[in-house]
C-alpha positions as a LaTeX table, in Angstrom:
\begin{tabular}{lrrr}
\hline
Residue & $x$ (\AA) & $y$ (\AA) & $z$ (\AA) \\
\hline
Unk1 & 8.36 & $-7.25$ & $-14.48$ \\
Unk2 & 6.70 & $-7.33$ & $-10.67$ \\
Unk3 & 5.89 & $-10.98$ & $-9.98$ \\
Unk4 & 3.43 & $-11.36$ & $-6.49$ \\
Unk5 & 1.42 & $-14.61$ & $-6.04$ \\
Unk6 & 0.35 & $-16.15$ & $-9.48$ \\
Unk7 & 0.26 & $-12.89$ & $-11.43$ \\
Unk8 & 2.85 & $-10.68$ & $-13.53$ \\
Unk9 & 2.80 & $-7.26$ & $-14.14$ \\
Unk10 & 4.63 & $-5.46$ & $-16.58$ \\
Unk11 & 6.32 & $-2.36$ & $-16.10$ \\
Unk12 & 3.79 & 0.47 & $-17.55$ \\
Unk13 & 0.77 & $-1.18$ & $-16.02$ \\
Unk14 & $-1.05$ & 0.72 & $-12.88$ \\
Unk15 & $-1.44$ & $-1.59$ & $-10.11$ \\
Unk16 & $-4.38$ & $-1.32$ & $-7.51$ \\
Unk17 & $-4.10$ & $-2.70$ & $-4.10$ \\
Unk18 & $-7.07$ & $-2.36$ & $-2.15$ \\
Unk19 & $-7.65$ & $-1.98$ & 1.40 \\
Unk20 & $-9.34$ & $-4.11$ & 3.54 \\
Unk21 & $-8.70$ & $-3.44$ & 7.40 \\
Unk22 & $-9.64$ & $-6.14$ & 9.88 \\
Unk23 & $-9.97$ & $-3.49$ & 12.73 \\
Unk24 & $-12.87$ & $-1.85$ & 14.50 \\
Unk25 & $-11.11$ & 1.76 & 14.67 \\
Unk26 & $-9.93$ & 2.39 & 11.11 \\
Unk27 & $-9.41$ & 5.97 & 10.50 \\
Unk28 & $-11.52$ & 5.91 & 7.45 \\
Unk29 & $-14.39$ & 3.44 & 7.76 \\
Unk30 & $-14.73$ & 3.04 & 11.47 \\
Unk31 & $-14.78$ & $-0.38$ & 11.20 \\
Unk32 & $-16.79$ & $-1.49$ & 8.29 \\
Unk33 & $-14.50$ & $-4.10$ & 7.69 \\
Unk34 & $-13.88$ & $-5.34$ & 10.70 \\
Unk35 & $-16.51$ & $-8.49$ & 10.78 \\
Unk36 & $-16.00$ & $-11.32$ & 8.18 \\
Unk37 & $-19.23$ & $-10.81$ & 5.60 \\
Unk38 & $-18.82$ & $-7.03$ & 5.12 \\
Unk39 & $-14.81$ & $-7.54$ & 4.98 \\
Unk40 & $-15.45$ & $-10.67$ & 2.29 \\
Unk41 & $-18.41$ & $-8.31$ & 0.30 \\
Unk42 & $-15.70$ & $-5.38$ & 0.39 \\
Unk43 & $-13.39$ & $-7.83$ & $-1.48$ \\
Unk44 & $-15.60$ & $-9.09$ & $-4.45$ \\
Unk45 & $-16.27$ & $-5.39$ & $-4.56$ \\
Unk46 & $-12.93$ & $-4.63$ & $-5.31$ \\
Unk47 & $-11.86$ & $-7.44$ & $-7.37$ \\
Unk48 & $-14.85$ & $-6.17$ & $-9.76$ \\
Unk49 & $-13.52$ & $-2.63$ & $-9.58$ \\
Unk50 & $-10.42$ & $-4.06$ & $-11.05$ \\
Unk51 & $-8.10$ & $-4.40$ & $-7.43$ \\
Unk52 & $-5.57$ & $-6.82$ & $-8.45$ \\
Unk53 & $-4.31$ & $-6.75$ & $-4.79$ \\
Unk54 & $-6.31$ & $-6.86$ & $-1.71$ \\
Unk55 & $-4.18$ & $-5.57$ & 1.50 \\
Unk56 & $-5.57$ & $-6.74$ & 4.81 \\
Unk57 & $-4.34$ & $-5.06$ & 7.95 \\
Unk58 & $-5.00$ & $-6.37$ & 11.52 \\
Unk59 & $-3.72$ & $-3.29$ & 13.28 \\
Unk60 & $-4.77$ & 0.42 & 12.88 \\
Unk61 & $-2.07$ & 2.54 & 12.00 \\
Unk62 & $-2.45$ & 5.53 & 14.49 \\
Unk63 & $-2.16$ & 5.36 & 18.20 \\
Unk64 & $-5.21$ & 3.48 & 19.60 \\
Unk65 & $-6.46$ & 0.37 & 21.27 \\
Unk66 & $-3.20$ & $-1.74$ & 21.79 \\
Unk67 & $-3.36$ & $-5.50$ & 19.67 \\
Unk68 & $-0.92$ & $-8.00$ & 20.48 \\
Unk69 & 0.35 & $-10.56$ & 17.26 \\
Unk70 & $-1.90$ & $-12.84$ & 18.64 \\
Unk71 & $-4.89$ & $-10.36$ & 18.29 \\
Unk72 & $-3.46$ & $-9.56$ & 14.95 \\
Unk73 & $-2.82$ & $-13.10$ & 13.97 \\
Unk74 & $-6.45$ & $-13.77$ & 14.88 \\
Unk75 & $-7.87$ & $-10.55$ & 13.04 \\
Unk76 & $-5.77$ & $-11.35$ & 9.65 \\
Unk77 & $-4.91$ & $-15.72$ & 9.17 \\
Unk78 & $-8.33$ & $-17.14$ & 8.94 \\
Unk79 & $-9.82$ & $-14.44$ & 6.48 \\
Unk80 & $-6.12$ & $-14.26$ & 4.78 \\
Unk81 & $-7.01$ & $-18.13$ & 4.45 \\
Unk82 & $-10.93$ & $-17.62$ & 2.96 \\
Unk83 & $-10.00$ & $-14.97$ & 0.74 \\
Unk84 & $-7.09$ & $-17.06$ & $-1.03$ \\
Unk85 & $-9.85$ & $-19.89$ & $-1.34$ \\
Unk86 & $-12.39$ & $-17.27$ & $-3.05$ \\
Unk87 & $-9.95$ & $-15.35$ & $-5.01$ \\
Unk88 & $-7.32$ & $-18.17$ & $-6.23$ \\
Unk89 & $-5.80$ & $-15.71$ & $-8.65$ \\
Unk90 & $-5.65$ & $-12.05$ & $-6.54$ \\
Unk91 & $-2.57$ & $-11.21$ & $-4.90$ \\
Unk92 & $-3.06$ & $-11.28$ & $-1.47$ \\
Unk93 & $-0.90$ & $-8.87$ & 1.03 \\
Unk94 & $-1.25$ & $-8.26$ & 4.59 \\
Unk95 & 0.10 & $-4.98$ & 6.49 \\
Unk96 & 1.85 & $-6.05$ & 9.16 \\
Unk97 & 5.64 & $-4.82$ & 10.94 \\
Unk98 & 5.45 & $-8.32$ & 12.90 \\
Unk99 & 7.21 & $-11.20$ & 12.05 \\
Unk100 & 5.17 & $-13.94$ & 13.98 \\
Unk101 & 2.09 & $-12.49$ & 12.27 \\
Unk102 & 3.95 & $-12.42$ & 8.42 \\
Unk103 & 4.87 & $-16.10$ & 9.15 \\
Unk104 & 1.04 & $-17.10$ & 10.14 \\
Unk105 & $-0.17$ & $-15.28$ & 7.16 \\
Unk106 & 2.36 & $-16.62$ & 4.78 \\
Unk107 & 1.20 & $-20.26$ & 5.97 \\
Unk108 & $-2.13$ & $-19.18$ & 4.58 \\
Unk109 & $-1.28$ & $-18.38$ & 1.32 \\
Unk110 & $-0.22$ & $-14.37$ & 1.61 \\
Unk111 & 1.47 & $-13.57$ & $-1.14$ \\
Unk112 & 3.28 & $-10.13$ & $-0.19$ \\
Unk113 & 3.91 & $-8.81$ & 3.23 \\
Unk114 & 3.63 & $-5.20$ & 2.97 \\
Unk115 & 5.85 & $-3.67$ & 5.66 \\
Unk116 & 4.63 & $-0.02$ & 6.44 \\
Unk117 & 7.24 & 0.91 & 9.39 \\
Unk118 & 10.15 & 0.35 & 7.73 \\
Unk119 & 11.92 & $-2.42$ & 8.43 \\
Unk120 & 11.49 & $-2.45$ & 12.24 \\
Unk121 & 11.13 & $-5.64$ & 12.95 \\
Unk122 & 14.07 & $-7.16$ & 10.48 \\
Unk123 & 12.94 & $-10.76$ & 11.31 \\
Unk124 & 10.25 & $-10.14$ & 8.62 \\
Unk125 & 11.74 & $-10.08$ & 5.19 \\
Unk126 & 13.34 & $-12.82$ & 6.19 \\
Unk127 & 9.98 & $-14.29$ & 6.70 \\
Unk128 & 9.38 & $-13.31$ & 3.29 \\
Unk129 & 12.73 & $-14.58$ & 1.83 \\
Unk130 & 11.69 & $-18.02$ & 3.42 \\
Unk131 & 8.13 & $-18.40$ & 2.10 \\
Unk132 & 9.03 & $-16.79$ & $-1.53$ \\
Unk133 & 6.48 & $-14.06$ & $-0.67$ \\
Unk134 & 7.00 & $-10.37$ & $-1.78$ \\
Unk135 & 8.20 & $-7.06$ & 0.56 \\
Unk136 & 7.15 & $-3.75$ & 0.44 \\
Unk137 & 9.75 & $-1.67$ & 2.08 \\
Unk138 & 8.56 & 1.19 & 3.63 \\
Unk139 & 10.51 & 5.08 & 4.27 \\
Unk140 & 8.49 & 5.71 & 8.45 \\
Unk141 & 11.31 & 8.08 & 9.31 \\
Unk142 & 12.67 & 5.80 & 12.35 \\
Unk143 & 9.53 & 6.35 & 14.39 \\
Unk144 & 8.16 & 3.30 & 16.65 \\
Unk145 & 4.75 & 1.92 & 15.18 \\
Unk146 & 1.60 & 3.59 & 16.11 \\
Unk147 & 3.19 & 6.82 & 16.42 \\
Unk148 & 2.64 & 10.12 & 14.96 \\
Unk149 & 5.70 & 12.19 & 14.57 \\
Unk150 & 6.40 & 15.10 & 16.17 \\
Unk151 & 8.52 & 17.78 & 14.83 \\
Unk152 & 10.63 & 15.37 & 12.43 \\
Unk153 & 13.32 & 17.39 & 10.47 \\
Unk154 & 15.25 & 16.46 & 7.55 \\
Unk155 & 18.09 & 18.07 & 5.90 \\
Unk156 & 16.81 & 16.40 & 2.84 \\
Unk157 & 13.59 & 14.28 & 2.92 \\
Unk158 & 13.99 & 12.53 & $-0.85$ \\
Unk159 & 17.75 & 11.76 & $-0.30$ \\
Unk160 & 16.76 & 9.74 & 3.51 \\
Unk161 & 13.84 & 8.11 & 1.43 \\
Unk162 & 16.05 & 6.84 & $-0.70$ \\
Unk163 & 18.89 & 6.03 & 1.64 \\
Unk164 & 16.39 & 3.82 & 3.74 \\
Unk165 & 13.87 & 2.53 & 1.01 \\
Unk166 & 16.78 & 1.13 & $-1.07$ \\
Unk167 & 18.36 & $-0.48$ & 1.97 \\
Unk168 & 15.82 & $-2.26$ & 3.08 \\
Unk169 & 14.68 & $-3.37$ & $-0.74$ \\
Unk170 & 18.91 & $-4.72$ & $-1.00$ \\
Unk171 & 18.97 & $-6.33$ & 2.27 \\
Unk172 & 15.54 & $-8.09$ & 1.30 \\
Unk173 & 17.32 & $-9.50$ & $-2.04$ \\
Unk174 & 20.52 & $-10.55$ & $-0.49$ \\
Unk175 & 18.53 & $-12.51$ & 2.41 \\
Unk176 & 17.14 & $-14.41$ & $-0.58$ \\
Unk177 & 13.21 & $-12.28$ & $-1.26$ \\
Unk178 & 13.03 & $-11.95$ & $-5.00$ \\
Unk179 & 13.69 & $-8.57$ & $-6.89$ \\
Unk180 & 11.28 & $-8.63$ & $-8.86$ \\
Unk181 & 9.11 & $-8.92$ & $-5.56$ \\
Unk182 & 10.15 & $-6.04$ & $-3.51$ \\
Unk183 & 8.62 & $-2.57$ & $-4.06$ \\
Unk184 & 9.67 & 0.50 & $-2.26$ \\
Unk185 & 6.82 & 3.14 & $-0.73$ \\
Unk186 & 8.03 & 6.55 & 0.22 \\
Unk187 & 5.42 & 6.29 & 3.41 \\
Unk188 & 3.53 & 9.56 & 2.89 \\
Unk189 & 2.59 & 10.44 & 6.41 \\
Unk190 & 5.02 & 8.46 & 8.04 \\
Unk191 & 7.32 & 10.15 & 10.15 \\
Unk192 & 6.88 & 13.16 & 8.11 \\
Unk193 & 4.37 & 16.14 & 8.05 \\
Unk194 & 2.85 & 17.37 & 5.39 \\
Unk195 & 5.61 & 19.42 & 3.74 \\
Unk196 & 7.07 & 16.27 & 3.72 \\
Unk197 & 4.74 & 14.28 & 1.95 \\
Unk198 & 4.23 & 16.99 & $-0.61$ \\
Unk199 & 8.35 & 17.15 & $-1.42$ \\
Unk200 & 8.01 & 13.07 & $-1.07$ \\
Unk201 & 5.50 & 13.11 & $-4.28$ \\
Unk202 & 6.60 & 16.04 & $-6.24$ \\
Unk203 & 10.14 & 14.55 & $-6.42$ \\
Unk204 & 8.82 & 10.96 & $-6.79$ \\
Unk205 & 11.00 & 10.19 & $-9.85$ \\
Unk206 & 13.54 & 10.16 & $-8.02$ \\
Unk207 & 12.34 & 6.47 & $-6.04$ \\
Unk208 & 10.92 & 5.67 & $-9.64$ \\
Unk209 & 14.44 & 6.07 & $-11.13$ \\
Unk210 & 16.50 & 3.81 & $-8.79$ \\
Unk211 & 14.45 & 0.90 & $-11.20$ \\
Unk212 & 12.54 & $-0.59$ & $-8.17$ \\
Unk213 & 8.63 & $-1.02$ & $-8.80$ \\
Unk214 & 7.31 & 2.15 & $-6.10$ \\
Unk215 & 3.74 & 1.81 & $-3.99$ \\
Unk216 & 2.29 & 4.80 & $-2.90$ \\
Unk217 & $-0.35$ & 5.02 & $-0.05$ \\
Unk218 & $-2.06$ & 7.87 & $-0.56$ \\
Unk219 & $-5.44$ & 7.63 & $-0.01$ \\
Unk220 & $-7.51$ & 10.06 & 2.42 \\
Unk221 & $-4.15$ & 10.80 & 4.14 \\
Unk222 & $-3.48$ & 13.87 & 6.55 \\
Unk223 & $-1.39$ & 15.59 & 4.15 \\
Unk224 & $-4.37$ & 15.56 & 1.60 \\
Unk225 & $-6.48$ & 16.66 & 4.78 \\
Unk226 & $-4.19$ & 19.47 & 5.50 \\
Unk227 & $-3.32$ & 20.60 & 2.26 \\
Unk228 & $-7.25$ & 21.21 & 1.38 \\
Unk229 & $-8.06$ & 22.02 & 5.07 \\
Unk230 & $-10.69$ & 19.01 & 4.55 \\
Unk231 & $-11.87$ & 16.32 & 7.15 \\
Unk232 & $-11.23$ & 12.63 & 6.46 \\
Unk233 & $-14.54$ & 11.86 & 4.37 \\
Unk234 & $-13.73$ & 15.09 & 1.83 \\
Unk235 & $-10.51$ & 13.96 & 0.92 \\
Unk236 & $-11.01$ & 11.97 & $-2.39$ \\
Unk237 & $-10.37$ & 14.82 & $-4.75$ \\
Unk238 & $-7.16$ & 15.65 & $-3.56$ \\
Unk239 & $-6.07$ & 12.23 & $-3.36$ \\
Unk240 & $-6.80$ & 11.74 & $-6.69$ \\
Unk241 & $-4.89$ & 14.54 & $-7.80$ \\
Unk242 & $-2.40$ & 13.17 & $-5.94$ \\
Unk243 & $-2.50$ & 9.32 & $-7.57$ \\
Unk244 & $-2.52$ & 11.41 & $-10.78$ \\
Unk245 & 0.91 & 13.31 & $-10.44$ \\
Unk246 & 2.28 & 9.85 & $-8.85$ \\
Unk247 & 1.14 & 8.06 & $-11.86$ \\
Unk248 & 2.57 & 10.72 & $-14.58$ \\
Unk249 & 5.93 & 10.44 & $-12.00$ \\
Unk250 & 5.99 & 6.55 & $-12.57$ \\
Unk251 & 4.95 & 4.65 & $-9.53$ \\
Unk252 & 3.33 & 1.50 & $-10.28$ \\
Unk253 & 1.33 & 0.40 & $-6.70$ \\
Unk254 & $-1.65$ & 2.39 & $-5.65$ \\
Unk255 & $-3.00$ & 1.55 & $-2.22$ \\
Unk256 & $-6.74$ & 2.99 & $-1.84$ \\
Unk257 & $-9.74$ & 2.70 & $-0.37$ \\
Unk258 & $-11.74$ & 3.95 & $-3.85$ \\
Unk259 & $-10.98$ & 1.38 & $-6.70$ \\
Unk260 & $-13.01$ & 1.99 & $-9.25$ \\
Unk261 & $-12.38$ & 6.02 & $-9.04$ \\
Unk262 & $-8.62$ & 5.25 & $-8.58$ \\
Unk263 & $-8.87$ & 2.63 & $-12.05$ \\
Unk264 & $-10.54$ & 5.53 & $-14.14$ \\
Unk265 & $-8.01$ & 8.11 & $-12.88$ \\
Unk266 & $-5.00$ & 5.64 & $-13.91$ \\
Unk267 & $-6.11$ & 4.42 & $-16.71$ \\
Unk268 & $-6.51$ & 8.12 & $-18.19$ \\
Unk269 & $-2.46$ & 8.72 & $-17.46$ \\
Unk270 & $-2.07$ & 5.62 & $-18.98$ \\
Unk271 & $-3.21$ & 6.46 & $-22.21$ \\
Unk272 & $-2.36$ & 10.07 & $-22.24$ \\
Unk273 & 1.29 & 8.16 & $-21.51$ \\
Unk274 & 0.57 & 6.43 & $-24.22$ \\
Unk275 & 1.02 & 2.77 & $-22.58$ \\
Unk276 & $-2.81$ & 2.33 & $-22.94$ \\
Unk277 & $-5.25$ & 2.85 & $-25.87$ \\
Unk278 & $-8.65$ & 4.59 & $-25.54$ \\
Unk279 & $-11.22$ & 1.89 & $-24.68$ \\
Unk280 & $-13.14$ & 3.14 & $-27.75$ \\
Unk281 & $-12.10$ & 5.45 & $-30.86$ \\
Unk282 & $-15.49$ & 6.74 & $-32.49$ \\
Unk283 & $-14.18$ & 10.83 & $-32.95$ \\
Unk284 & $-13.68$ & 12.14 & $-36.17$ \\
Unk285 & $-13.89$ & 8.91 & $-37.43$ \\
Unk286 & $-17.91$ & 8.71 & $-38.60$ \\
\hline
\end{tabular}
């Protein structure tokens, strides 16, 4: 059982976590997000698609503009703080390596701090530990934040996944964060090329096998770019073939930018898994 914020969720069901960046230079929307009414509209949008967990980042991920915590903090706290008032019941999470910015969001009412540079900043699951708020903990490869990674090598990608990933989640339990609150994300992308990222999701049973709850952040990534030769905005196909094998593989957290696609291709695993009946049964049966 994964317990974030007021909601449970068992072990076969497909989580979506949907992103909502508080930035003008995200890779994918440019910035759509980045003022409060289109960020707030993006949100009922995907709590109707069937998001269970909006994810709110402050900072782009690539190299860019440089943001301070305070920037952050001032990008993230006061919509963190609107969106719990709106959405009592979602499962709010905020991407952030910062410690000073996980406190500030925590004190208005984050549920999960989602932690996509792996562990850098080690101040912040204790942050989480302290304000009974979930981790994600994150495989980046070692590499600073908002940097790409330039000719990383490993002898064996899966095993230093798993090394790190598992790590982080046990140092997050014995500071005091709940297990059943910590996930683990292999960090497609992150300090890895694309070979990489492919060997990171073919061998995904591996991280779903160690028996902590996996996110995967998949969606419009390079390695989908590169793999199809296709630019950011043609790039939904192949991440959903992607979500698909990660799904059949076991991982449980899907951050995207499409919901409702991502909810129709999960669902189908599901009940080809058999953990989910068809929504109607009419064939053969007239």
């Amino acid at each position: 059982m994964l317990r974030l914020g007021r909601r449970e969720f068992d072990t076969h069901e497909a989580v979506i976590m949907a992103i909502v960046n508080r930035t003008p230079d995200s890779f994918y929307d440019q910035g759509a997000t980045f003022r409060d009414e289109p960020a707030l509209d993006r949100v009922e949008q995907a709590v109707a698609e069937g998001a269970a967990i909006i994810d709110i980042g402050g900072v782009k991920a690539g190299p860019g503009e440089h943001v301070d915590a305070a920037e952050e903090a001032r990008r993230t706290v006061g919509f963190v703080a609107e969106v719990r008032r709106r959405h009592p019941d979602v499962v709010i999470s905020v991407d952030t390596w910062r410690h000073e910015v996980g406190e500030a969001v925590c004190e208005a009412g984050a549920d999960l701090l989602n932690d996509a540079w792996g562990g850098v900043d080690p101040k912040l699951a204790e942050v989480a530990a302290r304000y009974d708020v979930g981790l994600v903990c994150t495989h980046a490869g070692g590499v600073e934040p908002r940097t790409r990674p330039h000719r990383t090598t490993y002898e064996d990608v899966m095993a230093d996944i798993l090394d790190v990933t598992v790590g982080l989640a046990e140092r997050a339990a014995a500071l005091g964060v709940r297990r059943d609150a910590i996930l683990i994300d292999p960090g497609h992308d992150f300090g890895k090329n694309t070979r990489h990222s492919l060997e990171a999701t073919r061998r995904l049973a591996e991280m779903t096998g160690t028996g902590w709850p996996v996110l995967v952040s998949l969606s419009n990534k390079d390695f989908v770019g590169e793999t199809l030769d296709k630019p950011v905005k043609e790039r939904l196909l192949g991440t959903l073939a992607t979500t698909a094998v990660s799904a059949w593989l076991g991982a449980q957290v899907y951050r995207v930018h499409e919901v409702a696609e991502t909810r129709q291709i999960l669902d189908m695993v599901r009940s080809i898994q058999g953990h989910r009946p068809p929504a109607v049964a009419r064939r053969g049966l007239a």
